[in-house]
XYZ file of C-alpha atoms in Angstrom:
703
model
C 6.117 -7.015 -24.686
C 2.359 -7.691 -24.202
C 0.694 -6.206 -21.307
C -2.548 -7.401 -19.971
C -4.989 -5.082 -17.799
C -8.142 -6.159 -16.171
C -11.492 -4.664 -17.101
C -14.257 -6.925 -16.581
C -13.712 -9.829 -14.045
C -14.963 -12.365 -16.457
C -14.577 -11.351 -20.055
C -12.630 -8.297 -21.161
C -8.971 -7.669 -21.365
C -6.661 -5.364 -23.368
C -3.083 -5.793 -24.741
C -0.682 -3.232 -25.861
C 2.004 -4.329 -28.289
C 5.327 -2.700 -29.141
C 4.149 -1.195 -32.377
C 1.350 1.219 -33.024
C -1.388 -1.410 -33.038
C -3.257 -2.263 -29.846
C -5.461 -5.398 -29.180
C -8.666 -5.966 -27.318
C -10.370 -9.254 -26.386
C -13.969 -9.607 -25.157
C -13.807 -13.302 -24.573
C -10.838 -13.957 -22.357
C -8.299 -14.301 -25.128
C -10.154 -16.527 -27.614
C -10.267 -13.699 -30.093
C -8.404 -10.402 -30.368
C -9.341 -7.278 -32.267
C -6.968 -4.582 -33.406
C -7.543 -0.911 -32.718
C -5.514 2.373 -32.916
C -5.757 6.104 -32.168
C -4.485 7.874 -35.285
C -1.943 5.188 -35.860
C -0.206 6.044 -32.544
C 0.856 3.597 -29.794
C -1.376 3.842 -26.524
C 0.887 4.498 -23.529
C -1.817 3.810 -20.849
C -5.306 2.292 -21.165
C -8.123 2.348 -18.673
C -11.465 0.660 -19.284
C -14.463 1.950 -17.200
C -15.215 -0.081 -14.025
C -18.695 -0.913 -14.964
C -19.387 0.498 -18.489
C -17.510 -2.019 -20.737
C -17.803 0.142 -23.811
C -16.019 3.128 -22.171
C -12.218 3.553 -22.440
C -9.718 6.183 -21.572
C -6.396 6.054 -23.238
C -3.285 8.219 -23.216
C -0.846 8.737 -26.173
C 2.067 10.957 -26.861
C 2.866 13.061 -29.834
C 5.336 11.426 -32.173
C 8.287 13.910 -32.395
C 11.903 13.500 -32.935
C 14.026 16.546 -32.200
C 10.822 18.590 -32.360
C 10.141 17.290 -35.800
C 6.920 15.130 -36.374
C 7.664 11.552 -37.410
C 4.626 11.501 -39.726
C 4.340 14.952 -41.312
C 8.031 15.991 -40.854
C 6.523 19.287 -39.619
C 7.786 21.088 -36.473
C 6.078 19.564 -33.334
C 6.245 19.426 -29.588
C 6.192 16.275 -27.334
C 3.185 16.038 -25.002
C 0.761 13.512 -23.728
C -2.868 13.378 -24.940
C -5.980 12.021 -23.222
C -8.536 10.288 -25.388
C -12.102 8.823 -24.734
C -13.860 6.095 -26.651
C -17.615 5.247 -26.104
C -17.857 2.347 -28.443
C -15.155 -0.340 -27.504
C -12.390 1.593 -29.188
C -13.910 1.978 -32.593
C -13.774 5.889 -32.496
C -11.868 8.196 -30.253
C -12.343 11.790 -28.881
C -9.529 13.980 -27.762
C -10.367 15.330 -24.246
C -7.332 17.302 -23.354
C -3.471 17.642 -23.654
C -0.438 17.657 -21.327
C -1.851 15.007 -19.074
C 0.623 13.241 -16.702
C -1.915 11.053 -14.904
C -5.590 10.088 -15.224
C -8.245 7.624 -13.873
C -11.939 6.931 -13.848
C -13.386 8.187 -10.592
C -16.248 5.576 -10.293
C -16.254 2.263 -8.337
C -19.041 -0.336 -8.556
C -19.864 -0.057 -4.888
C -20.685 3.678 -5.039
C -24.255 2.750 -6.446
C -24.590 5.927 -8.482
C -23.884 8.234 -5.534
C -21.525 9.995 -7.861
C -21.745 10.241 -11.717
C -20.351 7.291 -13.660
C -18.685 9.739 -15.987
C -16.415 11.102 -13.336
C -12.713 11.357 -14.411
C -9.723 12.534 -12.292
C -6.626 13.801 -13.956
C -3.522 15.977 -13.626
C -2.709 18.508 -16.370
C 0.153 20.897 -16.840
C -1.329 24.395 -17.808
C -0.038 27.434 -19.692
C 2.272 25.246 -21.857
C 2.106 25.022 -25.641
C 5.589 23.500 -26.148
C 7.198 20.407 -24.816
C 5.581 18.786 -21.776
C 7.602 19.274 -18.729
C 8.673 15.726 -17.452
C 10.155 16.857 -14.160
C 8.364 14.965 -11.173
C 7.228 18.209 -9.396
C 6.372 21.559 -11.029
C 4.082 24.341 -10.040
C 2.067 24.454 -13.294
C 0.441 21.062 -12.661
C -3.041 20.917 -11.273
C -5.508 18.222 -10.151
C -8.893 18.294 -11.891
C -12.219 16.613 -11.851
C -14.925 16.211 -14.380
C -18.358 14.599 -14.244
C -19.217 15.073 -17.954
C -16.240 13.772 -20.074
C -14.421 17.065 -19.610
C -17.180 19.424 -21.141
C -16.748 21.084 -17.840
C -14.018 20.583 -15.331
C -13.378 21.494 -11.655
C -9.944 22.543 -10.342
C -9.616 20.479 -7.130
C -5.972 21.027 -6.022
C -3.760 23.588 -7.482
C -0.201 22.583 -7.838
C -1.414 18.810 -7.376
C 1.330 16.915 -8.979
C 0.345 13.167 -8.334
C -2.660 11.325 -6.979
C -3.482 7.787 -5.736
C -7.117 6.677 -6.044
C -8.657 3.880 -4.008
C -12.417 3.192 -3.473
C -12.181 4.654 0.081
C -9.251 7.194 -0.221
C -8.084 9.777 -2.752
C -4.674 11.110 -2.022
C -3.104 14.149 -3.801
C 0.508 15.368 -3.512
C 0.487 19.239 -3.551
C 3.646 21.061 -4.289
C 4.462 23.767 -1.673
C 7.716 25.191 -2.786
C 9.455 24.942 -6.045
C 12.821 25.669 -4.471
C 12.836 22.991 -1.807
C 10.397 20.815 -3.615
C 8.382 20.539 -0.302
C 4.984 19.011 -0.656
C 1.994 18.082 1.521
C -0.180 14.907 1.108
C -3.902 15.645 1.155
C -6.668 12.940 1.522
C -10.456 12.845 0.729
C -13.148 10.403 0.522
C -13.787 9.698 -3.291
C -17.187 8.206 -2.654
C -18.555 11.638 -1.964
C -19.887 13.848 -4.714
C -18.109 16.878 -3.342
C -14.484 16.453 -2.432
C -13.025 17.971 0.773
C -9.342 17.413 1.448
C -7.388 17.214 4.706
C -3.785 17.073 5.390
C -2.264 13.848 6.743
C -0.470 13.672 10.044
C 2.948 11.954 10.681
C 5.153 12.063 13.623
C 8.275 12.568 11.672
C 9.418 15.485 9.569
C 9.377 14.751 5.910
C 11.734 17.046 3.895
C 12.269 16.380 0.185
C 11.692 12.698 0.763
C 9.849 10.047 -1.266
C 6.856 8.187 -0.011
C 4.677 5.487 -1.541
C 1.144 4.390 -0.695
C 1.383 0.634 -0.524
C -2.034 -0.750 0.335
C -5.449 0.650 1.172
C -7.578 -2.507 0.829
C -8.517 -3.169 4.418
C -9.921 0.082 5.751
C -6.472 1.505 6.542
C -3.569 2.947 4.521
C 0.050 1.595 4.548
C 2.562 4.297 3.708
C 6.278 4.001 3.034
C 8.497 6.986 3.481
C 12.131 7.223 2.520
C 13.325 9.617 5.355
C 16.930 9.540 4.203
C 16.519 11.148 0.806
C 15.689 10.386 -2.770
C 18.352 7.610 -3.326
C 18.056 5.870 -0.011
C 17.214 2.089 -0.515
C 15.462 1.829 2.822
C 12.220 3.414 4.098
C 9.861 3.359 7.121
C 6.412 1.818 7.161
C 3.432 3.896 8.638
C -0.139 2.610 9.081
C -3.215 5.063 9.168
C -6.279 4.936 11.306
C -9.622 4.307 9.334
C -9.755 8.010 8.240
C -6.537 7.769 6.309
C -5.240 10.849 8.112
C -3.370 9.944 11.257
C -0.341 7.601 10.674
C 1.597 5.816 13.252
C 4.966 3.808 12.861
C 4.790 0.086 11.985
C 8.087 -1.232 10.570
C 11.559 0.265 10.081
C 14.223 -0.532 7.458
C 11.844 -1.424 4.698
C 13.581 -2.375 1.277
C 12.486 0.040 -1.510
C 13.902 0.520 -4.982
C 14.769 3.678 -7.004
C 11.408 3.758 -8.665
C 9.447 3.491 -5.431
C 8.787 -0.258 -5.483
C 8.670 -1.521 -1.821
C 8.998 -5.109 -0.623
C 5.480 -5.292 0.878
C 2.798 -7.788 0.030
C -0.833 -8.409 1.165
C -2.208 -11.920 1.518
C -5.431 -11.965 -0.503
C -8.631 -13.133 0.995
C -7.652 -13.059 4.673
C -7.647 -9.750 6.458
C -4.545 -8.678 8.343
C -1.744 -10.863 6.841
C 1.285 -9.054 5.152
C 4.895 -9.834 4.473
C 7.609 -7.356 3.979
C 11.448 -7.362 3.499
C 13.622 -5.160 5.729
C 17.345 -4.551 6.214
C 18.779 -5.912 9.394
C 19.124 -3.480 12.235
C 22.900 -3.446 11.694
C 22.486 -2.637 8.018
C 19.714 -0.116 8.649
C 21.828 1.769 11.264
C 24.728 1.674 8.773
C 22.693 3.246 5.949
C 21.091 5.696 8.220
C 24.487 6.907 9.345
C 25.824 7.405 5.955
C 22.688 9.308 4.622
C 22.531 11.488 7.829
C 25.978 12.966 7.559
C 26.817 16.567 6.487
C 26.221 17.333 2.892
C 29.931 17.169 1.702
C 31.415 16.059 -1.581
C 33.056 13.152 0.138
C 29.764 12.063 1.659
C 28.083 12.242 -1.651
C 30.662 9.859 -3.031
C 30.177 7.551 -0.008
C 26.490 7.583 -0.533
C 26.794 6.743 -4.208
C 29.264 3.926 -3.551
C 27.292 2.471 -0.615
C 24.001 2.649 -2.528
C 25.715 0.955 -5.514
C 27.023 -1.692 -3.135
C 23.745 -2.201 -1.511
C 21.964 -2.701 -4.771
C 24.600 -4.972 -5.996
C 24.930 -7.270 -3.034
C 21.408 -7.049 -1.639
C 22.817 -8.429 1.468
C 21.319 -8.760 4.923
C 17.708 -8.585 4.120
C 15.130 -10.467 6.228
C 11.485 -11.331 5.517
C 8.931 -10.339 8.139
C 5.288 -11.499 8.358
C 2.399 -9.908 10.359
C -0.976 -11.463 11.239
C -2.407 -8.283 12.688
C -2.047 -5.530 10.029
C 1.303 -4.523 11.001
C 0.894 -4.212 14.741
C 3.462 -6.886 15.466
C 6.058 -8.222 12.870
C 8.166 -11.377 13.186
C 10.444 -13.762 11.137
C 8.942 -16.801 9.068
C 10.005 -20.216 10.481
C 11.721 -22.495 7.925
C 9.597 -24.881 5.823
C 8.496 -28.223 7.372
C 10.404 -30.254 4.853
C 13.645 -28.306 5.141
C 16.322 -30.375 6.820
C 19.604 -28.830 5.626
C 19.621 -25.604 7.660
C 20.358 -26.139 11.318
C 20.405 -23.661 14.193
C 18.516 -20.622 15.212
C 19.118 -18.405 11.937
C 17.040 -20.756 9.735
C 14.079 -18.611 8.458
C 12.209 -18.360 5.208
C 13.147 -15.279 3.097
C 10.979 -14.302 0.247
C 11.546 -12.288 -2.883
C 9.282 -9.281 -3.424
C 8.601 -6.358 -5.767
C 11.672 -4.175 -5.303
C 13.617 -6.404 -7.748
C 12.417 -8.224 -10.789
C 14.576 -11.139 -10.587
C 11.893 -13.597 -9.390
C 8.265 -13.823 -8.961
C 6.718 -12.080 -5.957
C 4.734 -13.642 -3.149
C 1.431 -14.629 -4.551
C -2.022 -15.458 -3.311
C -5.669 -15.239 -4.384
C -8.817 -14.466 -2.623
C -10.488 -17.304 -4.186
C -7.934 -19.833 -3.093
C -8.039 -19.016 0.608
C -4.872 -19.735 2.448
C -2.821 -20.878 -0.566
C 0.345 -18.878 -1.049
C 3.412 -19.165 -3.309
C 6.901 -17.539 -3.139
C 10.352 -17.675 -4.468
C 13.088 -17.518 -1.843
C 15.553 -19.341 0.360
C 16.104 -20.572 3.920
C 18.746 -18.979 6.040
C 19.527 -15.820 7.986
C 19.140 -13.511 4.968
C 17.633 -13.243 1.453
C 19.783 -14.705 -1.416
C 19.570 -13.548 -5.050
C 21.851 -16.036 -7.063
C 19.654 -18.482 -8.766
C 21.424 -21.436 -7.365
C 20.033 -20.739 -3.929
C 16.395 -19.691 -4.847
C 13.660 -22.238 -4.541
C 9.882 -22.129 -4.882
C 7.770 -22.557 -1.697
C 4.032 -23.106 -0.821
C 1.860 -22.500 2.195
C -1.720 -23.790 2.477
C -2.541 -22.104 5.823
C -2.150 -18.398 4.953
C 1.691 -18.165 5.596
C 1.753 -19.830 8.959
C 3.661 -22.819 7.889
C 5.507 -23.454 4.598
C 6.891 -26.241 2.473
C 9.464 -26.385 -0.320
C 7.568 -26.979 -3.524
C 10.272 -27.125 -6.200
C 14.029 -26.683 -6.351
C 14.835 -23.497 -8.330
C 12.582 -20.566 -9.173
C 9.290 -21.040 -10.928
C 6.399 -18.806 -12.161
C 3.035 -19.990 -10.869
C -0.706 -19.573 -11.218
C -3.844 -20.834 -9.256
C -7.063 -22.152 -10.885
C -10.435 -23.485 -9.825
C -10.184 -22.034 -6.328
C -6.830 -23.813 -5.820
C -7.720 -27.195 -7.056
C -5.103 -26.920 -9.902
C -1.667 -25.190 -9.779
C 0.259 -24.597 -13.000
C 4.026 -23.688 -12.829
C 6.842 -23.070 -15.357
C 10.508 -22.593 -15.184
C 11.519 -19.051 -14.572
C 12.787 -17.306 -17.733
C 16.188 -16.808 -16.281
C 16.821 -20.483 -15.697
C 16.309 -21.990 -19.180
C 14.022 -22.129 -22.080
C 11.307 -24.759 -22.182
C 8.546 -26.430 -24.174
C 6.649 -27.587 -21.203
C 4.703 -26.513 -18.066
C 3.684 -28.602 -15.022
C 0.442 -28.857 -13.123
C -0.708 -30.376 -9.803
C -4.117 -31.419 -8.560
C -3.099 -31.931 -5.081
C -1.239 -28.660 -4.097
C 2.154 -29.757 -5.255
C 2.333 -33.275 -3.764
C 2.628 -34.581 -7.418
C 3.206 -33.126 -10.718
C 2.418 -33.811 -14.395
C 4.297 -32.265 -17.342
C 2.641 -31.187 -20.455
C 4.144 -29.839 -23.710
C 2.769 -26.363 -24.756
C 4.971 -25.368 -27.570
C 6.872 -26.923 -30.469
C 9.690 -24.451 -29.950
C 11.437 -23.623 -26.737
C 10.120 -20.453 -25.048
C 11.156 -18.234 -22.189
C 8.148 -18.113 -19.791
C 7.477 -14.564 -18.603
C 4.298 -15.338 -16.683
C 1.337 -17.638 -16.336
C -2.115 -16.051 -15.770
C -5.729 -17.009 -15.577
C -8.871 -14.929 -15.115
C -8.943 -12.534 -12.124
C -11.045 -14.593 -9.938
C -8.849 -17.654 -10.087
C -11.910 -19.769 -10.560
C -11.396 -21.026 -14.138
C -9.390 -23.951 -15.422
C -8.152 -21.930 -18.340
C -4.676 -20.581 -18.168
C -2.569 -18.278 -20.472
C 1.131 -18.720 -20.821
C 2.946 -15.450 -21.763
C 6.521 -15.783 -23.079
C 9.187 -14.977 -25.684
C 10.420 -17.141 -28.518
C 13.224 -16.675 -31.103
C 11.949 -16.316 -34.726
C 13.827 -16.118 -37.961
C 12.621 -13.048 -39.776
C 14.409 -11.704 -42.900
C 17.308 -14.094 -42.138
C 17.826 -12.602 -38.693
C 16.873 -14.047 -35.357
C 14.189 -11.762 -33.480
C 12.735 -12.312 -30.190
C 8.949 -12.043 -30.324
C 6.144 -12.466 -27.807
C 3.933 -15.502 -27.760
C 0.543 -16.241 -25.887
C -0.549 -19.829 -25.351
C -3.974 -20.729 -23.976
C -4.392 -24.040 -22.105
C -7.750 -25.649 -20.946
C -7.375 -28.017 -17.979
C -11.044 -28.720 -17.560
C -10.666 -32.373 -18.872
C -8.017 -33.403 -16.310
C -10.671 -33.634 -13.539
C -12.642 -36.940 -13.451
C -15.341 -35.655 -11.054
C -16.706 -32.717 -9.232
C -16.192 -32.411 -5.534
C -18.744 -33.613 -2.834
C -19.078 -32.734 0.836
C -16.813 -35.679 1.657
C -13.902 -33.969 -0.235
C -13.667 -30.969 2.037
C -12.312 -30.260 5.622
C -12.700 -27.376 7.967
C -9.883 -24.846 8.588
C -9.454 -21.847 10.698
C -6.603 -19.370 10.023
C -4.698 -17.933 12.905
C -1.302 -16.291 13.798
C 1.697 -17.478 15.875
C 0.307 -16.039 19.250
C -3.468 -16.440 19.118
C -4.235 -19.976 17.904
C -7.784 -19.473 17.229
C -8.492 -15.836 15.888
C -7.418 -13.294 13.391
C -8.472 -9.586 13.583
C -10.954 -10.366 16.339
C -12.801 -13.155 14.636
C -12.644 -16.876 14.315
C -13.528 -17.664 10.748
C -13.994 -21.363 9.662
C -13.478 -22.067 5.972
C -13.857 -25.173 3.890
C -10.865 -26.348 1.881
C -10.363 -29.270 -0.394
C -8.503 -32.324 1.165
C -5.125 -32.980 -0.279
C -6.013 -36.365 -1.451
C -9.182 -35.288 -3.159
C -8.514 -34.611 -6.913
C -11.803 -33.230 -7.812
C -13.175 -29.990 -9.374
C -14.391 -27.268 -7.011
C -16.346 -25.432 -9.708
C -16.722 -21.620 -10.238
C -19.401 -21.091 -7.663
C -17.582 -22.729 -4.773
C -18.309 -20.904 -1.476
C -15.749 -21.378 1.439
C -16.936 -19.655 4.644
C -18.656 -21.917 7.107
C -18.935 -20.059 10.271
C -17.721 -16.760 11.912
C -17.467 -15.904 15.555
C -16.368 -12.809 17.468
C -13.376 -13.328 19.671
C -12.258 -11.560 22.831
C -9.545 -8.859 22.392
C -5.889 -9.786 22.906
C -2.622 -7.792 22.543
C -2.638 -8.554 18.822
C -5.793 -6.722 18.270
C -4.125 -3.308 19.220
C -1.552 -1.185 17.250
C 0.448 1.762 18.200
C -1.385 5.028 18.228
C -0.398 8.307 16.648
C 2.784 9.554 18.289
C 3.784 6.034 19.525
C 6.124 3.356 18.158
C 6.562 -0.316 19.086
C 9.945 -1.495 20.126
C 10.414 -4.817 18.426
C 7.622 -6.983 19.742
C 7.399 -5.017 22.893
C 5.022 -2.230 24.034
C 4.280 0.977 22.306
C 6.133 3.959 23.593
C 5.937 7.530 22.785
C 8.150 8.931 19.957
C 10.810 11.475 20.829
C 9.340 15.106 20.659
C 5.966 13.828 21.046
C 3.755 14.383 24.235
C 0.014 14.567 24.784
C -1.330 17.671 26.291
C -4.930 17.825 27.535
C -7.168 20.360 25.732
C -7.706 23.807 27.176
C -10.958 24.249 29.145
C -12.445 26.456 26.414
C -11.697 23.879 23.847
C -13.128 21.011 25.796
C -16.650 19.818 26.193
C -17.182 17.747 29.434
C -14.700 14.981 28.644
C -11.682 14.254 26.625
C -9.694 10.936 25.903
C -6.197 10.597 27.038
C -4.159 8.124 24.804
C -2.716 4.967 26.245
C -0.327 4.598 23.259
C -2.640 1.975 21.532
C -5.722 2.010 19.174
C -7.834 -0.870 18.055
C -6.656 -2.008 14.530
C -9.207 -0.718 11.993
C -11.630 -3.415 10.985
C -10.876 -5.446 13.975
C -14.044 -7.084 15.521
C -12.885 -8.185 18.890
C -14.922 -7.442 22.043
C -14.175 -7.398 25.815
C -10.898 -8.910 26.704
C -7.764 -6.771 26.735
C -8.771 -3.121 26.524
C -6.033 -0.577 25.469
C -8.568 2.116 24.520
C -7.784 5.784 25.264
C -9.065 6.731 28.816
C -12.003 9.163 29.239
C -11.229 11.973 31.607
C -13.071 15.101 32.641
C -12.144 18.359 30.919
C -9.763 20.598 32.861
C -11.983 23.035 34.895
C -15.056 20.876 34.777
C -14.813 19.553 38.402
C -15.281 21.289 41.659
C -11.819 22.771 41.488
C -12.757 24.090 38.019
C -15.724 25.756 39.393
C -13.399 27.397 41.921
C -11.052 28.310 39.181
C -13.665 30.122 37.194
C -15.907 31.678 39.852
C -14.919 33.843 42.754
C -17.368 33.370 45.443
C -17.366 36.415 47.632
C -18.885 35.781 51.072
C -18.902 38.964 53.084
C -15.346 40.251 52.766
C -13.767 36.910 51.960
C -13.049 35.122 48.617
C -11.466 31.914 47.244
C -8.422 31.757 44.880
C -6.285 28.961 43.744
C -2.492 28.997 43.217
C -0.670 26.520 40.978
C 3.081 26.228 41.566
C 4.716 23.489 39.544
C 2.109 20.636 39.874
C 0.795 21.473 43.337
C -2.584 23.068 43.971
C -3.125 25.392 46.942
C -6.446 26.537 48.178
C -6.499 29.635 50.332
C -9.252 31.779 51.939
C -8.307 35.351 51.715
C -9.890 38.655 52.283
C -11.068 40.600 49.270
C -8.262 43.096 49.711
C -5.678 40.220 49.733
C -7.232 38.852 46.563
C -7.024 42.238 44.770
C -3.336 42.487 45.756
C -2.525 39.067 44.410
C -4.210 39.646 41.193
C -2.348 42.858 40.522
C 1.000 41.751 41.803
C 1.440 38.023 41.078
C 2.195 36.482 37.790
C 1.515 32.844 38.686
C -2.025 33.001 39.921
C -4.980 31.440 38.272
C -7.617 33.914 37.325
C -11.268 33.142 36.981
C -11.341 32.289 33.248
C -9.207 29.061 33.449
C -6.322 27.229 34.642
C -2.719 28.051 33.792
C 0.492 26.590 35.077
C 3.733 28.431 35.600
C 5.509 26.504 32.840
C 2.542 26.533 30.369
C 4.186 28.927 28.110
C 7.260 26.629 27.750
C 5.164 23.556 27.076
C 2.997 25.467 24.516
C 6.140 26.596 22.817
C 7.327 23.002 22.658
C 4.094 21.740 21.231
C 3.984 24.465 18.750
C 7.488 23.589 17.732
C 6.467 19.993 17.387
C 3.466 20.925 15.317
C 5.686 23.048 13.040
C 8.126 20.241 12.641
C 5.211 18.035 11.342
C 4.507 20.202 8.478
C 4.758 18.003 5.480
C 7.722 18.586 3.258
C 8.126 15.577 1.146
C 8.592 14.093 -2.311
C 5.629 12.118 -3.571
C 6.393 9.098 -5.783
C 5.160 10.185 -9.281
C 4.342 6.603 -10.227
C 1.519 6.372 -7.577
């Protein structure tokens, strides 16, 4: 199998073969050069984000039953991290027993941190076989800014990490007995890393969670609250800090390896799709996994899980146009006439299974989306019911593109689409292309022999007219049939007769189902090519025409920490969550009381609907606060305030009466601050709630 990984957005790619030889291309597939590290296969390969000559690579020692495959001497199995500074010509061993690694530099950092920065996780105090368990105490998270000449221990017992240009998450093991961990977050654009623990409403005990997306100034997090084998999870979304998470969607479909049916539409902020189990199915699964830990229940869980994975029934596709604030079903395609009634929705295949291609879009083909799926109440998996669909308005409306499942790719900003039959349907010698977004198709032969098409790709920006078909072909080798990989390059530049002019474009403004003008607080107008214009956009084509700020609507607000939306209704407080104003000594003039909502991170709306937290004066800051804190003695009289339940009583008493109250009463307010009779009970409840929120969870080691 050949695996392509992006390095430079225009030129450089790498490929890893099944053998011990690896390949690199500097000209987008025209020429490949072989390279190797001591004749050993590379398991993982990471080119530097901006320095094209720098590579990191991970290999494993070649041992079979603790005997070296090469020297036949005793050996142990462990991973090794290598560095090349000359396009893979020579390699330097950096360290051993590495389970995860990454360059720590992003182009937008502008040299705020060293370009040599590397993050990695290493098992320490081991000189035998590397421990492959997901969570162990001897793993640590490190940083180096000088190619590991020196190294800094960042998180002891750090077992896995997720790196994004704005967020760095690390899973730290808390207990080897319960496998409890906490999830820490930091800003990787800073030279010095400072980590904070995330906040979730629900308790996480030995559960898996997966970071799904962090591209739009917030983080989407899926948590499997029902245990390691549960096929469903709950979706949370953070604020801009990546620390405070609130509920977004329940019943998300997830696989054993942490893949979750969740996809972002590229190029337009705020649009995502996700697959969920129906409420009936979610409740059924929750009931099974929440029962007592008995042998019968283990058997029922195993049987139910197998049945769920086998049937994959009662799964629905949801879409959001406001970053998960509100989710809803996708209406059936415009050219679908066979399904009648209310339960005719489009359901789309995603990443939890590998049967069909996932939802696909490109930031340089704004609004153009492809998917494999079906129309009906639920998602179907048998190939007789799966078709290929297209949307040209960012998922708002859809059309059936082809009967059956196809793989697809976009070129020249969307002016050309290339598709091929999915490998599970049949072998083929052909692919098809369209210059009018699927209105008409032209077939071309790409192989003398029939191939199984695995994928069709182009350069990462989707601006070129050159495509690469990746597949498998049967070859007769030594009188035996072997399946081998094949790569075919196709140049479509000659199929266009002319380049587009101004008359070939129309204006288009994306929007959701409710607000017909705006998305994420903005009205953005784009240029898109007309359907009947069969011209070439060109690689430098620019799309945005105009941007305007919109008034805020309900779609611009999401649930705040501690609150959850009921369907498409309002945000209400989660059970066991309540807001308590700060104590006077912890408050400076004002505090903000939550309304249950917060503006979606990155939303630009102004005025209109306002769900912002309400500013209030701190307890003890008004006139009553003055009376609470200061005893004014006028002659032989003084003031004192009583609080019983929620009522306030002001009395003028003699100084002797005041002294007697101070000594004999338990429910008075002294001069240092306010205290209600039931404060201790409420404080205990809040402490218990905070205690419940301590993170005890299982972090997907594939993050």
